[in-house]
Every structure is written in C-alpha cells, then in structure tokens.
Tab-separated table of C-alpha atoms and ligand atoms in Angstrom:
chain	number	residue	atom	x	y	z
A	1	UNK	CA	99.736	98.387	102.553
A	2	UNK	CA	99.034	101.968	103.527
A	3	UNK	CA	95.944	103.568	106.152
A	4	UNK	CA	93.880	106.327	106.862
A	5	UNK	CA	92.428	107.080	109.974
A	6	UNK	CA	88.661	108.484	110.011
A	7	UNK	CA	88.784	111.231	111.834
A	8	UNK	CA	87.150	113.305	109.393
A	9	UNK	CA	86.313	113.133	105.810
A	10	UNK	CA	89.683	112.991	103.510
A	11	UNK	CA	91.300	116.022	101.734
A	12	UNK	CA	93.369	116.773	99.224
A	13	UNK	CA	96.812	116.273	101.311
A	14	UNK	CA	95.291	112.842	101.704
A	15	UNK	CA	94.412	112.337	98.477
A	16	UNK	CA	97.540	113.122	96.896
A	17	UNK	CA	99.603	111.932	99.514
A	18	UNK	CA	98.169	108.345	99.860
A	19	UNK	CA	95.307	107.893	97.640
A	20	UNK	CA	96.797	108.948	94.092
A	21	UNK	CA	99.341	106.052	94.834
A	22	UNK	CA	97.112	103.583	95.992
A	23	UNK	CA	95.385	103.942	93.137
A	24	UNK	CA	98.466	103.151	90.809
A	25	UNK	CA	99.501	99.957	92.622
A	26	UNK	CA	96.421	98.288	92.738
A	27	UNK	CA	97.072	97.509	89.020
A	28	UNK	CA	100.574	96.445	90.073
A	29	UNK	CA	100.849	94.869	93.416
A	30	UNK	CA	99.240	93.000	95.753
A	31	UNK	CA	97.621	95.350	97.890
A	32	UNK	CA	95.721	95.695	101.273
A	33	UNK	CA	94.370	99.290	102.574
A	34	UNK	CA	92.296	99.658	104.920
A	35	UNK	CA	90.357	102.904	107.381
A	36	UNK	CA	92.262	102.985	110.636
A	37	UNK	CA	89.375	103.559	113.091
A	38	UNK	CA	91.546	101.762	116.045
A	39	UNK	CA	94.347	104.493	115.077
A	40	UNK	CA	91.634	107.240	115.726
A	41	UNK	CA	90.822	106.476	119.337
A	42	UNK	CA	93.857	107.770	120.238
A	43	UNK	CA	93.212	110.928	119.618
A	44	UNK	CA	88.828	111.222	119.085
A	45	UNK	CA	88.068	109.021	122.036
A	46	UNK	CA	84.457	110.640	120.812
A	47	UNK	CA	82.853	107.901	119.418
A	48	UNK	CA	79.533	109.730	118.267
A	49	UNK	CA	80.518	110.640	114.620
A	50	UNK	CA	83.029	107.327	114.146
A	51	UNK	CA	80.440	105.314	112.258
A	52	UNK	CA	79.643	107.814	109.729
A	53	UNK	CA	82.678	108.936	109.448
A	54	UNK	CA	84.150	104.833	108.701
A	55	UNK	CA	81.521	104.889	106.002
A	56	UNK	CA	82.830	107.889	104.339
A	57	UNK	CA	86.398	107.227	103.959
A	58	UNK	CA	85.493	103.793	102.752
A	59	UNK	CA	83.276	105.863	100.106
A	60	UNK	CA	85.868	107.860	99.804
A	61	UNK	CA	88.490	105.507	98.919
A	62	UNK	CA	86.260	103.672	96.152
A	63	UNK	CA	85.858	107.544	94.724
A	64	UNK	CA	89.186	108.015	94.082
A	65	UNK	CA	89.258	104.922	92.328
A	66	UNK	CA	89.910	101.853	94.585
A	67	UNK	CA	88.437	98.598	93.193
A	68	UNK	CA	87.239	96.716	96.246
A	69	UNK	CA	87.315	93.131	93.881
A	70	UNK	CA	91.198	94.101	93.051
A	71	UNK	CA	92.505	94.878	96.293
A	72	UNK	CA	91.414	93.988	100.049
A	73	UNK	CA	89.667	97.409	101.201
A	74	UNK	CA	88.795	96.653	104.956
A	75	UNK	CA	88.452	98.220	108.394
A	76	UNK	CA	90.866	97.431	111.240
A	77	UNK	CA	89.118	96.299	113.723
A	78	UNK	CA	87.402	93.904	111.492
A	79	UNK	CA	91.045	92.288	111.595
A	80	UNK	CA	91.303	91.435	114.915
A	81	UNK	CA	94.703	89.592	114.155
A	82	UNK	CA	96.454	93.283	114.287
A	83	UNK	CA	95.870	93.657	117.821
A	84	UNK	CA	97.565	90.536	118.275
A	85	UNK	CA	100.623	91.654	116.414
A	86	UNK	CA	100.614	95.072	118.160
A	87	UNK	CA	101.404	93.143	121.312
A	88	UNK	CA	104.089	91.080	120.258
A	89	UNK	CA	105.645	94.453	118.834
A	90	UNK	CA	105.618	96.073	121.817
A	91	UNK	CA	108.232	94.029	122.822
A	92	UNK	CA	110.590	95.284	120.151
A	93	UNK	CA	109.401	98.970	121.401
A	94	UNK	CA	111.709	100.848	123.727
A	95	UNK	CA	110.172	103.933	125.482
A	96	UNK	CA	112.841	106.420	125.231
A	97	UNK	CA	112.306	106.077	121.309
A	98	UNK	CA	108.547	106.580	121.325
A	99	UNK	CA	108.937	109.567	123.735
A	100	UNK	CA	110.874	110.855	121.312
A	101	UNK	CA	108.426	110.351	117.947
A	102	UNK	CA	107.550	113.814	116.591
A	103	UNK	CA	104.141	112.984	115.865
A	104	UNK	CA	103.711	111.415	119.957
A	105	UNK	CA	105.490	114.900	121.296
A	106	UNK	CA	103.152	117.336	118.991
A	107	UNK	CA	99.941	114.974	119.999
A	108	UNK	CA	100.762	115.227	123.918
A	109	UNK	CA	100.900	119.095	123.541
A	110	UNK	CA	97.552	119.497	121.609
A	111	UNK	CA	95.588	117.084	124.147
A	112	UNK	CA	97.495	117.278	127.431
A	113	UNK	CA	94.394	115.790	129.077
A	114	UNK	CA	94.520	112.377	127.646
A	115	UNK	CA	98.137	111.348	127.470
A	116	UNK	CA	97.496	108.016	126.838
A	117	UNK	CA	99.774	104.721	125.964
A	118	UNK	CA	98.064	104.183	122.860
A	119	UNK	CA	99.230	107.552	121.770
A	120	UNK	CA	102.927	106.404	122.683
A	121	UNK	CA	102.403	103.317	121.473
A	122	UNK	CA	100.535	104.452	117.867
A	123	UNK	CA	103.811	103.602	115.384
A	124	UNK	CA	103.670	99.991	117.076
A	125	UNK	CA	100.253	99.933	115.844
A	126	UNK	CA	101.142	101.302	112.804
A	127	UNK	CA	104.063	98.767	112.337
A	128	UNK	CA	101.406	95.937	113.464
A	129	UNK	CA	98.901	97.182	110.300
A	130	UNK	CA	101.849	96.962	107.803
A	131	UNK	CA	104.091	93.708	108.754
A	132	UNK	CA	100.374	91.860	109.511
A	133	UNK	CA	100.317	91.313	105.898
A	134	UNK	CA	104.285	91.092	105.769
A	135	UNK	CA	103.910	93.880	103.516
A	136	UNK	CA	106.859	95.996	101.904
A	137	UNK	CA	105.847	99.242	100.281
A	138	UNK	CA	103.766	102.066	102.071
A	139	UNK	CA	102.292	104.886	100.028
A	140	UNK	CA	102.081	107.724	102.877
A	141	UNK	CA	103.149	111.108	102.853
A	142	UNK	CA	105.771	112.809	104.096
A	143	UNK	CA	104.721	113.281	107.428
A	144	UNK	CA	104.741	109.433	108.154
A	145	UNK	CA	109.083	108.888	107.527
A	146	UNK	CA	109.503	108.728	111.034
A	147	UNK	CA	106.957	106.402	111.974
A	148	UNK	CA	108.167	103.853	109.059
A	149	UNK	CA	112.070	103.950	110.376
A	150	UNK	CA	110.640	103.094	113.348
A	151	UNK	CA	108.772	99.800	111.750
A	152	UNK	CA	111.895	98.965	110.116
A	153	UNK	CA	113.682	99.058	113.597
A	154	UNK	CA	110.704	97.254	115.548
A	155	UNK	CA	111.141	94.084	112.399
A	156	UNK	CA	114.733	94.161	112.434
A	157	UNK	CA	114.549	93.495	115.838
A	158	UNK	CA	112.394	91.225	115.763
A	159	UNK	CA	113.905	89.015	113.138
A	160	UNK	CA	117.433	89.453	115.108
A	161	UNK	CA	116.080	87.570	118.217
A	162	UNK	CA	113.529	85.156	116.783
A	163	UNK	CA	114.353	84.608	113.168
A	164	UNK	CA	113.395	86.198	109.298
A	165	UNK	CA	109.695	86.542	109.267
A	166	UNK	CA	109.351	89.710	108.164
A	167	UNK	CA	110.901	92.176	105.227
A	168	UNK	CA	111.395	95.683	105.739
A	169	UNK	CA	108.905	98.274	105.191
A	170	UNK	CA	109.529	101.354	103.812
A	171	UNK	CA	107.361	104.368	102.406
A	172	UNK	CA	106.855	104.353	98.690
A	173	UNK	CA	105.980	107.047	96.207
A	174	UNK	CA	106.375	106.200	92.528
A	175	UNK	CA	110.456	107.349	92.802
A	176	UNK	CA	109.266	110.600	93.169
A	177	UNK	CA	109.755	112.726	96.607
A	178	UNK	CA	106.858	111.969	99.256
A	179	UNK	CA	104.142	114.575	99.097
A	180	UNK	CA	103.209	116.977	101.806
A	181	UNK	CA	100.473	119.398	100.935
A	182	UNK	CA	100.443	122.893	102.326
A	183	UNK	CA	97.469	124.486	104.085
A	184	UNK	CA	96.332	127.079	102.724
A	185	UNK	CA	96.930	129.670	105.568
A	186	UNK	CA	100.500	128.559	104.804
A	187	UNK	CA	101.148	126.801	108.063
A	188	UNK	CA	101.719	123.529	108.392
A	189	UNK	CA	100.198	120.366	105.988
A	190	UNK	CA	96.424	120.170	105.231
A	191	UNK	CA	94.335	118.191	108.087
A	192	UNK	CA	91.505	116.320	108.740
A	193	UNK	CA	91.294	117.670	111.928
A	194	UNK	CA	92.636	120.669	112.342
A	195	UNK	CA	92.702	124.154	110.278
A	196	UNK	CA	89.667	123.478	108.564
A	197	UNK	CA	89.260	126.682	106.680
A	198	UNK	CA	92.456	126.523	105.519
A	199	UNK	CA	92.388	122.591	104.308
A	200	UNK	CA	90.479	121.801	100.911
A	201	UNK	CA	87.997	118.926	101.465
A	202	UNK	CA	87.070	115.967	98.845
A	203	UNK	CA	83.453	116.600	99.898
A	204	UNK	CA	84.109	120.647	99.593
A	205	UNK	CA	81.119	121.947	97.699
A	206	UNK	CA	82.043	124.473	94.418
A	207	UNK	CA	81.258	127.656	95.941
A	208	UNK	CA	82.815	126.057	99.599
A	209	UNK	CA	86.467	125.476	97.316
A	210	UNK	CA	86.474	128.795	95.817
A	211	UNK	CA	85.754	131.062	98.250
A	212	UNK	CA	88.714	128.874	100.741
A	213	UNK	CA	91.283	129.684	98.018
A	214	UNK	CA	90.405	133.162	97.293
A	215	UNK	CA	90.656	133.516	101.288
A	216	UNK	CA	94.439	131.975	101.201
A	217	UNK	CA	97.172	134.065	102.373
A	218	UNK	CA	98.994	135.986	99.479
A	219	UNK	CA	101.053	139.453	99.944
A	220	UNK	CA	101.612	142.801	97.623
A	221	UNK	CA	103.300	140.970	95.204
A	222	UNK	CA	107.691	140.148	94.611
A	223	UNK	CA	109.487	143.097	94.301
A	224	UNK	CA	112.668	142.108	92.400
A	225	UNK	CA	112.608	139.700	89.669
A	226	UNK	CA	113.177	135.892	90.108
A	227	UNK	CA	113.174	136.641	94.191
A	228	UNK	CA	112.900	133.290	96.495
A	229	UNK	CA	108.933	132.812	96.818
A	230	UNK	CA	107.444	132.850	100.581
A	231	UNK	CA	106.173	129.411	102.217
A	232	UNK	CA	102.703	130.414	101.726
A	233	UNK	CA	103.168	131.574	97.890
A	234	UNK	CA	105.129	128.521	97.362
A	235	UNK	CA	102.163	126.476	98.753
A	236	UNK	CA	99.668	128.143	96.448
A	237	UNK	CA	102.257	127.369	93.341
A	238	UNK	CA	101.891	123.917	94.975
A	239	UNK	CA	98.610	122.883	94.434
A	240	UNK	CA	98.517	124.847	91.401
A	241	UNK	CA	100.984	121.854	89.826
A	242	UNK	CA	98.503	119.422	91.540
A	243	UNK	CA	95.211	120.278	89.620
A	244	UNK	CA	96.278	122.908	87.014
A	245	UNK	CA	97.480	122.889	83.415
A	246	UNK	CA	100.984	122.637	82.294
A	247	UNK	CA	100.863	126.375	80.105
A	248	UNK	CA	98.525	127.780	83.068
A	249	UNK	CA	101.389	126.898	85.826
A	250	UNK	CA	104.287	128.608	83.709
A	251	UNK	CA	102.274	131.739	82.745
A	252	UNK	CA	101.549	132.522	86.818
A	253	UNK	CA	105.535	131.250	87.442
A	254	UNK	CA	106.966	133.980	84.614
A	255	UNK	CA	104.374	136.743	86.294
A	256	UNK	CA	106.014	136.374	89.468
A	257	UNK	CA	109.205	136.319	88.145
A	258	UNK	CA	108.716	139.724	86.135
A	259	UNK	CA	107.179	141.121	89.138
A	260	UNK	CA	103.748	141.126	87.512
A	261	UNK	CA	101.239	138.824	89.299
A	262	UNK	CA	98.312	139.071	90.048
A	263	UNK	CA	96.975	136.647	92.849
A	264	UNK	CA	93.470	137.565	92.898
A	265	UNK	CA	93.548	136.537	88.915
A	266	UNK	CA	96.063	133.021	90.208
A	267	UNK	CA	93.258	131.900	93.180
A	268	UNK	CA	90.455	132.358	90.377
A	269	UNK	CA	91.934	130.055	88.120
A	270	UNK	CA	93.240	127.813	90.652
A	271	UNK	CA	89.446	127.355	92.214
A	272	UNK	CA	88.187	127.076	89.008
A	273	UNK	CA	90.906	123.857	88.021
A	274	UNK	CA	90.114	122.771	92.261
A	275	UNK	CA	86.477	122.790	91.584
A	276	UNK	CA	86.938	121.051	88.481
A	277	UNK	CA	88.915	118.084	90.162
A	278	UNK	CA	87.237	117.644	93.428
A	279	UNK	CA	83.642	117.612	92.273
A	280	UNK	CA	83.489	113.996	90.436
A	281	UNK	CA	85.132	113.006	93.636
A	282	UNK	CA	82.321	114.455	95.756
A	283	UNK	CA	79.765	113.168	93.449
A	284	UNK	CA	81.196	109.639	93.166
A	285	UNK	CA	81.334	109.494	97.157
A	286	UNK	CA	77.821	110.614	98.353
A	287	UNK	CA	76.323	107.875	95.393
A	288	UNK	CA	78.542	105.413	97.154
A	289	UNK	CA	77.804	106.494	100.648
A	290	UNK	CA	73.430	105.918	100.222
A	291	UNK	CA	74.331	102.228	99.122
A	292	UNK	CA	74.442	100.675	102.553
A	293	UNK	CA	74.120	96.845	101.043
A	294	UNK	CA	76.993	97.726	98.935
A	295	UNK	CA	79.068	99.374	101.430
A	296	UNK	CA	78.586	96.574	103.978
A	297	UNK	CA	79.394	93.758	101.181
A	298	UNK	CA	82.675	95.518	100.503
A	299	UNK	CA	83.730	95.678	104.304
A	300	UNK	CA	82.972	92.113	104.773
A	301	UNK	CA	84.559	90.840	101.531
A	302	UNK	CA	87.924	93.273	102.677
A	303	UNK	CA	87.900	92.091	106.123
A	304	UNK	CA	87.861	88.165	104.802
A	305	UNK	CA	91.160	88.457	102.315
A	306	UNK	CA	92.835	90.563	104.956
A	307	UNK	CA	92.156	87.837	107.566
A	308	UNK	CA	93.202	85.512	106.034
A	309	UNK	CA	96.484	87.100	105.141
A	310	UNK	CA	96.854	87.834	108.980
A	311	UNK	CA	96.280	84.753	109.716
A	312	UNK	CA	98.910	83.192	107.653
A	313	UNK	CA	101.567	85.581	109.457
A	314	UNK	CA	100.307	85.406	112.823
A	315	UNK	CA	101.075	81.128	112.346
A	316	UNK	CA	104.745	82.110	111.389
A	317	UNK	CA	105.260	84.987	114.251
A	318	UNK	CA	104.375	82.213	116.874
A	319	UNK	CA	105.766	79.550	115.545
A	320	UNK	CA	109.464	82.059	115.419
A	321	UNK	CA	108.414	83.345	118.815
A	322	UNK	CA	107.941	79.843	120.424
A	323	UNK	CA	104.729	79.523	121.219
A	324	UNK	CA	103.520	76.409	119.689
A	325	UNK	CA	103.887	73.706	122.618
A	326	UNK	CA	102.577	70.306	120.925
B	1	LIG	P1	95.384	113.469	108.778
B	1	LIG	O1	96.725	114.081	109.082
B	1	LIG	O2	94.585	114.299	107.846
B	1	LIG	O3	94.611	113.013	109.988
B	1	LIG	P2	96.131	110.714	108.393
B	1	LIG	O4	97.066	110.811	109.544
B	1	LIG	O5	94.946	109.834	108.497
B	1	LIG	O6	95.677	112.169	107.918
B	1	LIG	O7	96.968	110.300	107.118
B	1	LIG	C1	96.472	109.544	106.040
B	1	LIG	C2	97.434	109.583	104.878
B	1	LIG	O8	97.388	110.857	104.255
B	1	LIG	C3	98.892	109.362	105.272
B	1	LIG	O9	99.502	108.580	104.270
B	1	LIG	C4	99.477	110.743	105.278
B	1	LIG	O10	100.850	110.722	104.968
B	1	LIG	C5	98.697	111.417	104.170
B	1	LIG	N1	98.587	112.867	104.410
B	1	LIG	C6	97.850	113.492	105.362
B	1	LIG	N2	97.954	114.832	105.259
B	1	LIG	C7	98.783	115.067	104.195
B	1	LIG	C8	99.266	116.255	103.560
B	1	LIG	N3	98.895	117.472	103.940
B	1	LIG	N4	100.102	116.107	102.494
B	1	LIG	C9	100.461	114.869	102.053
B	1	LIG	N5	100.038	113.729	102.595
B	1	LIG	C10	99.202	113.802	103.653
C-alpha cells in the first residue's frame, strides 16, 4: 500500500522513489495505491487547482505503468472508512512524539500561519491509509522512515491493549536502499512543491528538461585524482545511474577521477538520456488525462475494491475495540 499526495504533478524523485516499485509489485502482491488528496489539505488548504491536479496523478500513475484491473488505484476520500481509522489511531498517538516528527517540525516552519492538527496529526493519517487495508509493505522513499516507525508504534500499540488485528508495516524497496533523489540545485530531495527549477517534472517538456540540467550546479572541475565528489556532483552522478547507460556512467566516473571532466559535455548527455525517459511518460499521461469516461471508471472501480477491503478491517478494529453491543 503506498500514496502520493497531489499537490502538484509527480517528478522523478516520485517516480523512482514510489512509482518504479509500485510498478514491480503489482505483478507480485496484492496491492492498493491510491492519490492522497485528504493528505494535501494539510498543507494546500487551496482547493482551486485540487481537481485537476487528482486527475493528473491518477494519469500519472497509469503512465508509469499501473494497471487499474490488477491493482485497486483509488482516491482517499472516496474511502471514507480511513477517516474512521484515523480516529481510532489517534488514540495510540501521543503528542510529544508528533511534535517531534521531522517532517511536522520542517512543515510548521515553512507555513507558520496555519499550524494546524492535521499537520501534527498527518503520520496518524498516514498509518490509517496503510493498516486500513492491514497492509505490510510500503514502497516510499527515504524521506518517509520516520513516519512508518511511527505506524509500527501506533499498531503495536494498538494490538497490546485490544488484541492482534494488525501486522506491522514497514517501507519496502526491492532489498535495495530507499531512494532519495537530489534536486538539482543540490539542496535537498526533488519536490512537488517546492524548488521547481531545480526538480525534473514527468510532464517536463524536451527543451523544459534540458535546459533545467544544463542550469544544475557544477564547479571548475576535481583537482586531485579520485577526490570525494561534492553533494551536488554526487547528485548529478545520481540521476545519471537513474536514466543513463551502463558504459556512459563509467566513462563520466573515470573523467572525474583523472581530473578530466567536462560537465557541460556530462549535462548534455544526461538531458539527452532524461528527455529520452520522461517523454513516453508525458505522452502516455496527457492521452490518459482527455479520457474523462475512462478516468472516472477507474476511480470508481478503485474506490469499490478498496472499500471493501476497509470495510472488512474496520468490522475487526471494532469488534477488538468493543464496540459491538448486541
Ligand atoms: P512530495 O515530497 O513531492 O510532495 P509526496 O510527499 O507526495 O511527494 O511523496 C510521494 C512519494 O514519493 C513518497 O513515497 C516519497 O517517499 C516519494 N518521494 C518524494 N520525493 C522524493 C525524492 N526526491 N526522492 C525519492 N523519493 C521521493
């Protein structure tokens, strides 16, 4: 079970963060993903470009290669069940821990105006999404470890005082490390919504791609061979292993090592293998996007097999809390 929020149309972080893996499992697990628009209230309260941007990421998501038939692709609050959950969780919450989230104490600095609960409250949520379909393995990047501990502490919890109903969550990433794409100004991870110059969109157009990487942030060049690369050259190495060929990554890796690089001649080739692997993308998404009837069939067919999975849970979390009475 995994989510992404639409605040924005999706990038690459995104892509090979969550959407590379979701991909992969749909042939092997039984899988539920779904756009978090509830999640993005917390921080776009803005509700003007929310329906478009729903529709996109859905697009988006079928792009990349989601089948809608194979796996339940819904939106959240067609599942009303969650908020349901998220209540009952917030019970297992303690406030001292939320204050403490990285992800609540970076959010509170960038909007100090709207400080709000569901902010403190957003790995409950997040918890609520996952356990709703008693699920066990979240594909998310790197910048989500936190927020899964704190699901696993929120179930354990919750099995300790009223009984096993749920397994453990915990992020997932084909045994390799979890991904965090660099921006390409070299601070920080790639972002829907913030540093958009430096963060390379699915929906990027060819001459939009290239001239964002030959803008990245490079220096004169190493000056002793084999010397430890900076954050921001490391990045660009980065998403050269993402989208480039095998010979094309070691030829650019022995240049810097012998002192000899040349990163005007690295961004070229890296835009041209970026261009190369975004565009389908972009053209898959904007066919899917002008089918209305088909986008609304595969909300409504998602939001039934998720149901219906919440459902099934939410008889077993009362029944555990008590709350039957006849
Ligand atoms: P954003 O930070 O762009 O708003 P979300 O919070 O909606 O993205 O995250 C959606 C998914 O994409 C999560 O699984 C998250 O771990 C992953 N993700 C987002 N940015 C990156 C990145 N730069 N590198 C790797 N994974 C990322």
């Amino acid at each position: 079970m995994s989510g992404i929020r639409p605040t924005g149309y999706l990038h690459l972080g995104n892509y090979f963060g969550a959407l590379r893996n979701y991909v992969r499992m749909q042939d092997e697990y039984d899988c539920y993903f779904m756009v978090a628009d509830l999640h993005s209230l917390t921080t776009h309260p803005d509700t003007k470009e929310l329906r478009n941007h729903v529709r996109h990421v859905m697009a988006e998501n079928i792009a990349c290669g989601l089948d809608p038939d194979r796996v339940a692709l819904y939106c959240q609050s067609h599942v009303p069940e969650t908020a349901e959950l998220y209540l009952f969780l917030n019970m297992m919450a303690y406030m001292g821990e939320l204050e403490k989230t990285t992800t609540f104490k970076e959010k509170a600095r960038q909007q100090p105006e709207n400080i709000n609960a569901g902010l403190l409250t957003y790995p409950v949520l997040q918890a609520a999404d996952i356990v709703l379909h008693r699920a066990t393995l979240v594909p998310v990047g790197k910048d989500q470890e936190q927020h899964l501990e704190m699901a696993r502490n929120f179930v354990k919890r919750f099995n300790h005082r009223y009984g096993e109903v749920f397994p453990e969550p915990r992020a997932f990433n084909y045994g390799e490390e979890l991904v965090k794409v660099p921006s390409l100004d070299g601070a920080g991870k790639m972002s829907k919504s913030e540093n958009q110059f430096a963060t390379l969109y699915l929906t990027d157009d060819d001459d939009t791609i290239r001239s964002k990487i030959k803008k990245a942030k490079t220096d004169s060049g190493p000056t002793e061979p084999s010397q430890p690369k900076p954050d921001y050259i490391s990045g660009l190495f980065g998403l050269m292993k993402l989208v480039s060929a095998e010979d094309t990554i070691r030829k650019f890796e022995e240049d810097y090592d012998r002192c000899v690089i040349r990163y005007g001649d690295m961004k070229k080739q890296l835009g041209e293998d970026m261009v190369r692997f975004i565009a389908p993308i972009r053209e898959k998404t904007e066919a899917i996007t002008h089918d209305e009837k088909y986008l609304k069939e595969v909300m409504e067919k998602g939001a039934s097999k998720a149901r219906s999975s919440a459902q099934g849970t939410m008889r077993l979390v009362k029944e555990a809390i008590g709350l039957n009475y006849f």
